[in-house]
Amino acid sequence: MIAEISDLQFSYGPIKALDGISLNLAEGAVGLLGPNGAGKSTLLRILLGFLAPQHGQGRVLGFDIRLEQARIRRHVGYMPEDDCLIPGMDAVTFTAYFGELSGMPRQEAMKRAHDVLFYVGLGESRYRFLETYSAGMKQRLKLAQAIVHDPKLLFLDEPTSNLDPQGRREILELIQDISSKKDIQVLICSHILSDIETVCSDVVILNKGRLAAQGKLSELRELHYRLYEIRIKGEGEGFTARIKALGCRVEETEDKLLKVYVPAEMDIREIFRVAEGEKCQVRHFVRSRTSLEDLFARAVGVD
Amino acid sequence: MTIREKGYAHWDGQLRERRFPWAPITWLGIRLAFKKKYFKFIIFSSLVPAVVFLVGIYISERIEDFQYMFKGNKQILEVNPAYFKTYLSSDFLLFMMVMILVVSGAGLISDDLKHNSLQLYFARPLTKRGYLLGKANVIVFFLLLLTLVPGLVFIIFKLLFAGDFRFLASYPWLPLSVIGYSLFVTGFFCSYTLLFSSLSKNRRYVSILIFAVYLFSDILFGFFYENYKKPAFALLSLKANLQQVGSWFFRLKPAYAVPWYWSLLILLAFGIAASIVLNKKVRGVEVVK
């Protein structure tokens, strides 16, 4: 378990940013999702040890979030969303510098900086001044400084923002590599749901300071509903109205394909009974994989 | 080399708790300062008065050999507390200190604010105090190089040239005065620079502020003093205040007929204001937006 928190509450004045959140973050890559103002940043601040919760308790990597904040920060890596650099430095000095600040001896930090810069693909440009780096290179550099001290847990805030598709793919590959083979746990905060879907096995969805959904992506898909793609021949309106009355959510695509979200407890044969009653032919009936987008929309209550 | 060609490997070392977690910040600040244009020239120019005063100490011990140069004005080269005070609070040295602050100190915090690097610092096991101490020590290093080091070197060379300890016996408190005043001036300029550096994300504005506030406070004093002839206007000038406090450290009569402790209070108030502003501006909690 990388983090356990219980009944976490935090308010900025009268505004409740976190309202009694309890969760256990499993090992591997975990995606942190939520609309703006959901409390993601506040949760990240607390997990990083920047804020002490007003109520509740928790541990990150076994360290108390109230009492052992410095220890937490020694063992975690953080890749912020914004571009951040120190002018007048090259990538090696920059990366080694943050390794030193994390507690690495100077020579070790310098040696390790070379290694991680090669790893993130900045080996050839490691002696260039940071001011001359492109957006993609800065993103890789932020990842390099986050992993230089070989953290046990990596916090990635919007790791693929401002990247072209190729750069995005490469960063995601790196994150996947780190989380799957390198024994480093990863918590990714992102608005790009497909990124989360690509990299993460678990998700945490926050909404209005509360926990909206949490668990393994595959289980969450199963847990809430099943998605079927249905194409019918005949009067579609009556069919749609009746299956909606049974508790299904129905979306119709432009080419008249019905995406039906069937509640977990509903018997699937009901759909065929409705079709029979409405004198419709079911021409296409395929179980579809629900996307994270569907899950997210359902969890936060938006279409 | 393409991505991941070399592969990721775990680091097998042990992360350790540093005794001085701010030390890497200080060394980096010093290294970056030396990379700045004109900085080496400024720092070496600032050391010229130290060399001149050192030569003065040598001549004072061999005054008989250099009589033809002074024609009776031997008191010019009398090495006493006033000699030290003259060096440490001379207009030129204070001006050069401000120039060093402009070049090496202006960007200490403002660059971090501009380039969002505060969040990287505070994602490390580093406290706000550690961060500020690391930045302040860059200034401390350069200013003590110009004040404390020459001051102590003067005393050592005076004893070496004299070949006895009579000088130290006459002024046993002098080493403490040199240390105390050097630390005081350095401490003041640290808070002065870090305060302005935290006020803007633009290093140029900060440089202008550091220079302009020092200069205009002196111009203001000069203007009022010339027109109204009241020594109390010396309190308007940062330079005059530093010199007034310097007089107290070296047990000398202040240049202006204003109690030295008023100057001390003004400079301390500046330091307190700086610590309040710094506490508000440099906040670890802003690391995640």
Coordinates of C-alpha atoms in Angstrom, one line a residue:
Chain A
M1 CA 0.0 0.0 0.0
I2 CA 1.6 3.3 -1.0
A3 CA -0.8 5.5 0.9
E4 CA -3.6 5.1 3.4
I5 CA -5.7 8.0 4.4
S6 CA -8.8 8.1 6.5
D7 CA -11.5 10.8 7.0
L8 CA -9.3 13.5 5.6
Q9 CA -10.8 17.0 5.8
F10 CA -9.3 20.3 4.7
S11 CA -10.9 23.7 4.2
Y12 CA -9.6 26.9 2.7
G13 CA -11.6 29.3 4.9
P14 CA -15.2 28.5 4.4
I15 CA -14.6 26.4 1.3
K16 CA -14.3 22.7 2.0
A17 CA -11.6 21.3 -0.4
L18 CA -11.6 17.8 1.0
D19 CA -14.6 16.4 2.9
G20 CA -14.0 13.2 4.7
I21 CA -11.9 11.3 2.1
S22 CA -10.8 7.8 3.0
L23 CA -8.8 5.8 0.6
N24 CA -6.0 3.2 0.2
L25 CA -3.8 3.7 -2.8
A26 CA -2.6 0.4 -4.1
E27 CA 0.8 -0.3 -5.6
G28 CA 1.4 0.3 -9.3
A29 CA 0.2 3.2 -11.2
V30 CA -2.8 5.1 -9.8
G31 CA -4.6 7.8 -11.7
L32 CA -6.1 10.7 -9.8
L33 CA -9.0 12.2 -11.6
G34 CA -11.6 14.9 -11.0
P35 CA -13.0 18.0 -12.4
N36 CA -11.6 21.4 -11.5
G37 CA -12.1 22.1 -7.8
A38 CA -12.6 18.5 -7.0
G39 CA -9.8 18.6 -4.4
K40 CA -7.0 16.8 -6.4
S41 CA -4.4 19.4 -5.8
T42 CA -5.2 19.6 -2.1
L43 CA -5.0 15.9 -1.8
L44 CA -1.6 15.9 -3.6
R45 CA -0.4 18.7 -1.3
I46 CA -1.3 16.7 1.8
L47 CA 0.2 13.5 0.4
L48 CA 3.4 15.5 -0.4
G49 CA 3.4 16.8 3.1
F50 CA 3.0 20.5 2.2
L51 CA -0.3 20.8 4.1
A52 CA -1.4 19.2 7.4
P53 CA -5.0 18.0 7.3
Q54 CA -7.4 19.7 9.6
H55 CA -9.0 16.4 10.4
G56 CA -8.2 12.8 9.7
Q57 CA -5.0 11.0 9.4
G58 CA -2.9 9.1 6.9
R59 CA 0.4 7.6 6.0
V60 CA 2.4 7.8 2.8
L61 CA 5.0 5.0 2.3
G62 CA 4.4 4.3 6.0
F63 CA 5.3 7.8 7.1
D64 CA 2.7 9.9 9.0
I65 CA 1.5 12.8 6.9
R66 CA 1.3 15.1 10.0
L67 CA 4.6 14.3 11.7
E68 CA 7.0 13.0 9.1
Q69 CA 6.6 15.3 6.1
A70 CA 10.3 15.7 5.5
R71 CA 10.7 11.9 5.4
I72 CA 7.9 11.6 2.9
R73 CA 9.5 14.2 0.6
R74 CA 12.9 12.4 0.8
H75 CA 11.3 9.2 -0.6
V76 CA 9.0 10.7 -3.2
G77 CA 9.6 12.3 -6.5
Y78 CA 7.5 15.1 -7.8
M79 CA 7.0 16.2 -11.4
P80 CA 5.0 19.4 -11.4
E81 CA 2.7 20.6 -14.1
D82 CA 4.4 24.0 -14.7
D83 CA 7.6 24.4 -16.5
C84 CA 10.3 24.9 -13.9
L85 CA 14.0 25.4 -14.3
I86 CA 16.9 27.4 -13.0
P87 CA 18.4 29.7 -15.6
G88 CA 22.1 29.5 -16.3
M89 CA 22.3 25.7 -15.7
D90 CA 22.7 22.7 -17.9
A91 CA 20.6 19.6 -17.4
V92 CA 23.3 17.6 -15.7
T93 CA 23.9 20.2 -13.0
F94 CA 20.2 20.8 -12.6
T95 CA 19.4 17.2 -12.1
A96 CA 22.3 16.5 -9.9
Y97 CA 21.5 19.6 -7.8
F98 CA 18.0 18.3 -7.0
G99 CA 19.5 14.9 -6.2
E100 CA 21.8 16.5 -3.7
L101 CA 18.9 18.4 -2.2
S102 CA 17.2 15.0 -1.7
G103 CA 20.1 13.7 0.3
M104 CA 22.4 12.2 -2.3
P105 CA 26.2 12.7 -2.0
R106 CA 27.5 15.1 -4.6
Q107 CA 29.5 12.7 -6.8
E108 CA 26.7 10.1 -6.7
A109 CA 24.2 12.7 -7.6
M110 CA 26.3 13.8 -10.6
K111 CA 26.8 10.2 -11.8
R112 CA 23.1 9.4 -11.3
A113 CA 22.1 12.6 -13.2
H114 CA 23.9 11.3 -16.3
D115 CA 22.1 8.0 -16.0
V116 CA 18.6 9.4 -15.7
L117 CA 19.1 12.0 -18.4
F118 CA 20.0 9.2 -20.8
Y119 CA 17.0 7.2 -19.5
V120 CA 14.6 10.1 -20.3
G121 CA 16.2 10.7 -23.7
L122 CA 18.2 13.8 -22.9
G123 CA 21.6 12.2 -23.0
E124 CA 22.8 14.1 -26.1
S125 CA 21.6 17.5 -24.9
R126 CA 22.5 17.2 -21.2
Y127 CA 25.1 19.9 -21.4
R128 CA 22.8 22.4 -23.1
F129 CA 21.5 25.4 -21.1
L130 CA 18.0 24.8 -19.9
E131 CA 16.7 28.0 -21.4
T132 CA 17.2 26.5 -24.9
Y133 CA 15.1 23.4 -24.2
S134 CA 11.8 22.8 -26.1
A135 CA 8.6 22.1 -24.2
G136 CA 9.0 18.3 -24.6
M137 CA 12.6 18.4 -23.4
K138 CA 11.5 20.4 -20.3
Q139 CA 8.9 17.8 -19.6
R140 CA 11.6 15.0 -19.7
L141 CA 13.9 17.1 -17.6
K142 CA 11.2 17.4 -14.9
L143 CA 10.8 13.6 -15.0
A144 CA 14.6 13.2 -14.7
Q145 CA 14.8 15.5 -11.6
A146 CA 11.8 13.6 -10.1
I147 CA 13.5 10.2 -10.4
V148 CA 17.2 11.2 -9.8
H149 CA 17.1 10.1 -6.2
D150 CA 15.4 6.8 -7.1
P151 CA 12.1 7.6 -5.2
K152 CA 9.8 4.9 -4.0
L153 CA 6.8 6.9 -5.1
L154 CA 6.4 9.3 -7.9
F155 CA 3.8 12.1 -8.1
L156 CA 3.2 13.2 -11.7
D157 CA 1.1 16.3 -12.3
E158 CA -0.2 16.4 -15.8
P159 CA 2.9 14.7 -17.2
T160 CA 1.9 14.9 -20.9
S161 CA 0.6 18.5 -21.0
N162 CA 2.0 20.7 -23.8
L163 CA 3.4 17.7 -25.7
D164 CA 3.0 16.6 -29.3
P165 CA 1.6 13.1 -29.9
Q166 CA 5.0 11.6 -30.4
G167 CA 6.4 13.2 -27.2
R168 CA 3.3 12.2 -25.3
R169 CA 3.7 8.6 -26.4
E170 CA 7.3 8.5 -25.3
I171 CA 6.6 10.1 -21.9
L172 CA 3.8 7.6 -21.4
E173 CA 6.1 4.7 -22.3
L174 CA 8.6 5.9 -19.8
I175 CA 6.0 6.2 -17.1
Q176 CA 4.7 2.7 -17.9
D177 CA 8.2 1.4 -17.8
I178 CA 8.9 3.0 -14.5
S179 CA 5.7 1.8 -12.9
S180 CA 5.6 -1.7 -14.3
K181 CA 9.2 -2.8 -14.1
K182 CA 11.1 -0.6 -11.7
D183 CA 9.3 -1.0 -8.4
I184 CA 8.4 2.7 -8.3
Q185 CA 4.8 3.4 -7.4
V186 CA 3.2 6.2 -9.5
L187 CA 0.4 8.6 -8.8
I188 CA -0.7 10.5 -11.9
C189 CA -2.9 13.5 -11.8
S190 CA -4.2 14.2 -15.3
H191 CA -7.1 15.6 -17.2
I192 CA -6.2 13.5 -20.2
L193 CA -8.3 10.4 -19.5
S194 CA -6.8 8.3 -22.2
D195 CA -3.3 8.8 -20.6
I196 CA -4.6 7.4 -17.4
E197 CA -6.3 4.6 -19.2
T198 CA -3.0 3.7 -20.9
V199 CA -0.8 3.8 -17.9
C200 CA -2.8 3.2 -14.7
S201 CA -4.3 0.0 -13.3
D202 CA -6.2 1.9 -10.5
V203 CA -8.0 5.1 -10.4
V204 CA -9.3 7.5 -7.8
I205 CA -12.0 9.9 -8.9
L206 CA -12.8 12.9 -6.7
N207 CA -15.8 15.2 -7.0
K208 CA -16.5 18.2 -4.9
G209 CA -14.0 17.2 -2.2
R210 CA -15.5 13.7 -1.9
L211 CA -14.5 10.3 -3.2
A212 CA -16.6 9.5 -6.2
A213 CA -15.0 6.3 -7.2
Q214 CA -11.9 4.3 -6.4
G215 CA -10.5 0.9 -7.4
K216 CA -9.1 -1.1 -10.2
L217 CA -10.1 0.2 -13.5
S218 CA -11.3 -3.2 -14.7
E219 CA -13.4 -3.8 -11.6
L220 CA -14.9 -0.3 -11.7
R221 CA -16.1 -0.9 -15.2
E222 CA -17.7 -4.1 -14.1
L223 CA -19.0 -2.8 -10.9
H224 CA -21.3 0.0 -12.0
Y225 CA -22.7 -1.1 -15.3
R226 CA -22.1 -3.1 -18.4
L227 CA -22.0 -1.4 -21.8
Y228 CA -23.6 -2.9 -24.9
E229 CA -23.7 -1.7 -28.4
I230 CA -27.1 -2.5 -30.0
R231 CA -28.4 -1.9 -33.5
I232 CA -32.1 -2.5 -34.1
K233 CA -34.4 -2.5 -37.0
G234 CA -37.9 -1.1 -36.4
E235 CA -39.4 1.7 -34.2
G236 CA -36.5 2.8 -32.1
E237 CA -38.1 5.4 -29.9
G238 CA -40.4 3.1 -28.0
F239 CA -37.6 0.6 -27.5
T240 CA -35.3 3.3 -26.2
A241 CA -38.0 4.7 -23.8
R242 CA -38.8 1.3 -22.4
I243 CA -35.2 0.2 -21.7
K244 CA -34.6 3.6 -20.1
A245 CA -37.5 2.9 -17.9
L246 CA -35.7 -0.3 -16.8
G247 CA -32.8 1.9 -15.5
C248 CA -30.5 1.8 -18.5
R249 CA -28.7 4.9 -19.8
V250 CA -28.9 5.1 -23.6
E251 CA -26.8 7.1 -26.0
E252 CA -27.4 7.1 -29.7
T253 CA -24.5 7.6 -32.1
E254 CA -24.8 9.3 -35.5
D255 CA -25.0 6.0 -37.3
K256 CA -28.0 4.9 -35.2
L257 CA -25.9 2.7 -32.9
L258 CA -27.3 2.5 -29.4
K259 CA -24.9 2.5 -26.5
V260 CA -26.7 1.0 -23.6
Y261 CA -25.4 1.1 -20.1
V262 CA -27.0 -1.7 -18.3
P263 CA -27.1 -1.7 -14.5
A264 CA -25.1 -4.5 -12.9
E265 CA -28.2 -6.1 -11.3
M266 CA -30.4 -6.1 -14.5
D267 CA -30.9 -9.3 -16.4
I268 CA -29.7 -8.8 -20.0
R269 CA -32.6 -10.8 -21.4
E270 CA -34.9 -8.0 -20.5
I271 CA -33.5 -6.1 -23.5
F272 CA -34.6 -8.8 -25.8
R273 CA -38.0 -9.0 -24.2
V274 CA -38.5 -5.2 -24.7
A275 CA -37.4 -5.6 -28.4
E276 CA -39.9 -8.4 -28.8
G277 CA -42.6 -6.3 -27.2
E278 CA -41.8 -3.3 -29.5
K279 CA -41.7 -5.5 -32.6
C280 CA -38.0 -4.6 -33.2
Q281 CA -35.3 -6.8 -34.6
V282 CA -32.0 -6.8 -32.8
R283 CA -29.5 -6.8 -35.6
H284 CA -26.3 -6.2 -33.5
F285 CA -25.7 -6.9 -29.9
V286 CA -22.1 -6.6 -28.7
R287 CA -20.7 -6.1 -25.3
S288 CA -18.4 -3.1 -25.4
R289 CA -15.5 -2.0 -23.2
T290 CA -16.5 1.0 -21.2
S291 CA -14.0 3.8 -21.5
L292 CA -12.6 5.7 -18.6
E293 CA -14.4 8.7 -20.0
D294 CA -17.7 6.9 -19.4
L295 CA -16.7 6.0 -15.9
F296 CA -15.5 9.5 -15.1
A297 CA -18.7 11.1 -16.5
R298 CA -20.8 8.7 -14.4
A299 CA -18.8 9.2 -11.3
V300 CA -18.9 13.0 -11.3
G301 CA -22.5 13.1 -12.6
V302 CA -22.0 14.7 -16.0
D303 CA -22.8 13.5 -19.5
Chain B
M1 CA 20.9 8.3 -28.0
T2 CA 17.2 7.5 -28.1
I3 CA 14.9 7.1 -25.2
R4 CA 15.5 4.3 -22.8
E5 CA 18.4 3.0 -24.9
K6 CA 20.5 3.0 -21.7
G7 CA 17.8 1.8 -19.4
Y8 CA 16.7 2.7 -15.9
A9 CA 18.6 1.3 -13.0
H10 CA 17.9 1.7 -9.3
W11 CA 20.4 3.7 -7.3
D12 CA 21.9 1.5 -4.7
G13 CA 23.1 4.3 -2.3
Q14 CA 21.4 5.5 0.8
L15 CA 19.7 8.9 1.0
R16 CA 21.0 10.7 4.0
E17 CA 19.9 13.5 6.2
R18 CA 22.2 16.4 5.6
R19 CA 23.6 18.4 8.5
F20 CA 23.3 21.5 6.4
P21 CA 20.5 20.9 3.9
W22 CA 21.0 24.4 2.5
A23 CA 24.6 23.8 1.5
P24 CA 23.9 22.8 -2.1
I25 CA 21.8 25.9 -2.6
T26 CA 24.7 28.1 -1.4
W27 CA 27.4 26.5 -3.5
L28 CA 25.2 26.7 -6.6
G29 CA 24.4 30.4 -5.9
I30 CA 28.2 31.1 -5.6
R31 CA 29.0 29.1 -8.8
L32 CA 26.2 30.8 -10.8
A33 CA 27.4 34.3 -9.6
F34 CA 30.8 33.7 -11.0
K35 CA 29.3 32.9 -14.3
K36 CA 27.7 36.3 -14.5
K37 CA 29.1 39.0 -16.7
Y38 CA 31.3 41.5 -15.0
F39 CA 31.0 39.7 -11.6
K40 CA 34.6 38.7 -11.4
F41 CA 35.6 42.2 -12.3
I42 CA 33.4 43.6 -9.6
I43 CA 34.6 41.3 -6.9
F44 CA 38.2 41.9 -7.7
S45 CA 37.7 45.6 -7.8
S46 CA 36.0 45.4 -4.4
L47 CA 39.1 43.9 -3.0
V48 CA 41.4 46.7 -4.2
P49 CA 40.7 48.8 -1.0
A50 CA 41.7 45.8 1.1
V51 CA 45.1 45.7 -0.7
V52 CA 45.6 49.4 -0.3
F53 CA 44.8 49.3 3.4
L54 CA 47.1 46.3 3.8
V55 CA 49.9 48.2 2.2
G56 CA 49.0 51.1 4.6
I57 CA 49.5 48.7 7.5
Y58 CA 52.9 47.7 6.2
I59 CA 53.9 51.4 5.7
S60 CA 52.7 52.3 9.2
E61 CA 55.2 49.8 10.6
R62 CA 58.0 51.1 8.3
I63 CA 57.1 54.8 8.6
E64 CA 60.7 55.9 9.0
D65 CA 61.5 54.5 5.5
F66 CA 58.5 56.3 3.9
Q67 CA 58.8 59.7 5.7
Y68 CA 59.4 61.6 2.5
M69 CA 55.9 60.6 1.4
F70 CA 54.0 62.1 4.4
K71 CA 56.0 65.1 5.4
G72 CA 54.8 65.0 9.0
N73 CA 51.2 63.7 8.4
K74 CA 52.1 60.5 10.2
Q75 CA 48.6 60.3 11.7
I76 CA 47.2 59.4 8.3
L77 CA 48.7 55.9 8.7
E78 CA 48.1 55.4 12.3
V79 CA 46.6 51.9 12.6
N80 CA 43.9 52.1 15.2
P81 CA 40.1 51.2 15.4
A82 CA 39.3 54.2 13.2
Y83 CA 41.5 52.7 10.5
F84 CA 39.5 49.6 10.6
K85 CA 36.2 51.5 10.7
T86 CA 37.3 53.6 7.7
Y87 CA 37.9 50.5 5.7
L88 CA 34.8 48.6 6.7
S89 CA 32.3 51.5 6.3
S90 CA 34.0 53.4 3.5
D91 CA 31.6 54.8 0.8
F92 CA 33.5 52.8 -1.8
L93 CA 33.3 49.5 -0.1
L94 CA 29.6 49.9 0.7
F95 CA 28.9 50.9 -2.9
M96 CA 30.8 47.9 -4.2
M97 CA 28.8 45.6 -1.8
V98 CA 25.6 47.0 -3.3
M99 CA 27.0 46.3 -6.8
I100 CA 27.7 42.7 -5.7
L101 CA 24.2 42.4 -4.4
V102 CA 22.8 43.8 -7.7
V103 CA 24.7 41.2 -9.8
S104 CA 24.7 38.1 -7.5
G105 CA 21.8 38.7 -5.2
A106 CA 18.9 40.1 -7.2
G107 CA 17.9 36.9 -8.9
L108 CA 18.3 34.6 -5.8
I109 CA 14.6 34.4 -5.1
S110 CA 13.1 36.3 -8.1
D111 CA 14.5 33.8 -10.6
D112 CA 12.9 30.9 -8.6
L113 CA 9.6 32.8 -8.6
K114 CA 9.8 33.5 -12.3
H115 CA 10.8 30.0 -13.3
N116 CA 8.4 28.2 -10.8
S117 CA 11.3 26.4 -9.2
L118 CA 10.2 26.9 -5.6
Q119 CA 8.0 23.9 -6.0
L120 CA 11.0 21.8 -6.9
Y121 CA 12.9 22.9 -3.8
F122 CA 10.0 22.3 -1.5
A123 CA 9.3 18.9 -2.9
R124 CA 12.6 18.0 -1.3
P125 CA 13.2 17.5 2.4
L126 CA 14.0 21.2 2.7
T127 CA 12.2 23.7 5.0
K128 CA 11.5 27.3 4.2
R129 CA 14.2 28.3 6.7
G130 CA 16.7 26.0 4.9
Y131 CA 15.9 27.5 1.6
L132 CA 16.3 31.1 2.8
L133 CA 19.5 30.2 4.6
G134 CA 20.9 28.7 1.5
K135 CA 20.1 31.8 -0.5
A136 CA 21.3 34.2 2.2
N137 CA 24.6 32.4 2.5
V138 CA 25.5 33.2 -1.1
I139 CA 25.4 36.9 0.0
V140 CA 27.1 36.1 3.3
F141 CA 30.0 34.4 1.4
F142 CA 30.7 37.4 -0.8
L143 CA 30.2 40.1 1.8
L144 CA 32.3 38.4 4.5
L145 CA 35.0 38.0 1.8
L146 CA 35.0 41.8 1.6
T147 CA 34.6 42.6 5.3
L148 CA 35.5 39.9 7.8
V149 CA 38.3 38.3 5.9
P150 CA 40.2 41.6 5.2
G151 CA 39.5 42.8 8.7
L152 CA 41.0 39.8 10.3
V153 CA 43.9 39.7 7.8
F154 CA 44.6 43.4 8.7
I155 CA 44.9 42.4 12.4
I156 CA 47.1 39.4 11.7
F157 CA 49.4 41.3 9.4
K158 CA 49.6 44.2 11.8
L159 CA 50.9 41.8 14.4
L160 CA 53.2 40.1 12.0
F161 CA 54.7 43.4 10.7
A162 CA 55.0 44.8 14.3
G163 CA 56.5 41.5 15.6
D164 CA 54.8 41.9 18.9
F165 CA 51.3 42.0 20.5
R166 CA 51.3 45.6 21.7
F167 CA 48.5 46.4 19.1
L168 CA 46.2 43.7 20.4
A169 CA 47.0 44.6 24.0
S170 CA 46.0 48.2 23.3
Y171 CA 42.7 47.2 21.6
P172 CA 41.8 43.7 22.8
W173 CA 38.2 44.1 21.7
L174 CA 39.1 45.0 18.1
P175 CA 38.8 41.4 16.6
L176 CA 35.3 41.2 18.2
S177 CA 34.4 44.6 16.7
V178 CA 35.6 43.5 13.2
I179 CA 33.6 40.3 13.5
G180 CA 30.5 42.0 15.0
Y181 CA 30.4 44.8 12.4
S182 CA 31.1 42.5 9.5
L183 CA 28.3 40.2 10.5
F184 CA 26.0 43.1 11.1
V185 CA 26.5 44.7 7.7
T186 CA 26.3 41.3 6.0
G187 CA 23.1 40.5 7.9
F188 CA 21.5 43.7 7.0
F189 CA 22.4 43.4 3.3
C190 CA 21.2 39.8 3.3
S191 CA 17.7 40.8 4.5
Y192 CA 17.8 43.9 2.2
T193 CA 18.6 41.8 -0.9
L194 CA 16.3 38.9 -0.2
L195 CA 13.4 41.2 0.6
F196 CA 13.6 42.9 -2.8
S197 CA 14.4 39.7 -4.6
S198 CA 11.1 38.2 -3.2
L199 CA 9.1 41.2 -4.3
S200 CA 9.3 40.7 -8.1
K201 CA 9.7 37.9 -10.6
N202 CA 11.8 40.2 -12.8
R203 CA 15.5 40.2 -11.8
R204 CA 16.0 43.6 -13.6
Y205 CA 13.4 45.3 -11.4
V206 CA 15.0 43.8 -8.4
S207 CA 18.5 45.0 -9.4
I208 CA 17.1 48.5 -10.0
L209 CA 15.4 48.4 -6.6
I210 CA 18.5 47.3 -4.7
F211 CA 20.6 50.0 -6.3
A212 CA 18.0 52.7 -6.3
V213 CA 16.8 52.4 -2.7
Y214 CA 20.4 52.5 -1.5
L215 CA 21.3 55.5 -3.7
F216 CA 18.2 57.5 -3.3
S217 CA 18.2 57.1 0.5
D218 CA 21.6 58.8 0.4
I219 CA 20.6 61.4 -2.1
L220 CA 17.5 62.2 0.1
F221 CA 19.7 62.6 3.2
G222 CA 22.1 64.8 1.3
F223 CA 19.4 67.0 0.0
F224 CA 17.7 67.6 3.4
Y225 CA 21.0 67.8 5.3
E226 CA 22.3 70.5 2.9
N227 CA 19.1 72.5 3.2
Y228 CA 18.2 72.2 6.8
K229 CA 21.6 71.2 8.4
K230 CA 19.9 68.8 10.8
P231 CA 22.0 65.7 11.5
A232 CA 18.8 63.7 12.2
F233 CA 18.3 63.4 8.5
A234 CA 21.2 61.0 8.5
L235 CA 18.6 58.4 9.6
L236 CA 17.2 58.6 6.0
S237 CA 20.3 57.2 4.5
L238 CA 21.1 53.5 4.6
K239 CA 24.8 54.2 4.2
A240 CA 24.9 56.8 7.0
N241 CA 23.0 54.5 9.3
L242 CA 25.5 51.7 8.6
Q243 CA 28.4 54.1 9.3
Q244 CA 26.7 55.4 12.5
V245 CA 26.4 51.8 13.8
G246 CA 30.0 51.2 12.7
S247 CA 31.2 54.0 14.9
W248 CA 29.6 52.3 17.9
F249 CA 31.2 48.9 17.0
F250 CA 34.6 50.6 16.9
R251 CA 34.0 52.8 20.0
L252 CA 34.3 56.0 17.9
K253 CA 32.3 59.1 17.9
P254 CA 29.5 58.9 15.3
A255 CA 29.9 61.2 12.2
Y256 CA 26.5 62.7 12.8
A257 CA 25.1 63.9 16.1
V258 CA 22.4 61.4 16.2
P259 CA 22.3 58.5 18.7
W260 CA 23.7 55.3 17.1
Y261 CA 20.9 53.2 18.4
W262 CA 18.4 55.1 16.3
S263 CA 20.3 54.0 13.2
L264 CA 20.5 50.5 14.7
L265 CA 16.7 50.5 15.2
I266 CA 16.0 51.6 11.6
L267 CA 18.3 48.9 10.2
L268 CA 16.8 46.2 12.5
A269 CA 13.3 47.3 11.5
F270 CA 14.3 46.8 7.9
G271 CA 15.4 43.3 8.8
I272 CA 12.2 42.5 10.6
A273 CA 10.1 43.8 7.7
A274 CA 12.2 41.6 5.4
S275 CA 11.6 38.5 7.4
I276 CA 7.8 39.1 7.5
V277 CA 7.7 39.7 3.7
L278 CA 9.9 36.7 3.0
N279 CA 7.7 34.5 5.2
K280 CA 4.7 35.5 3.2
K281 CA 6.3 35.3 -0.2
V282 CA 8.2 32.1 0.0
R283 CA 5.6 29.5 0.8
G284 CA 6.0 25.8 0.4
V285 CA 2.3 25.4 0.2
E286 CA 2.2 27.1 -3.2
V287 CA 4.1 24.3 -4.8
V288 CA 1.1 22.6 -6.1
K289 CA -1.3 24.9 -7.8

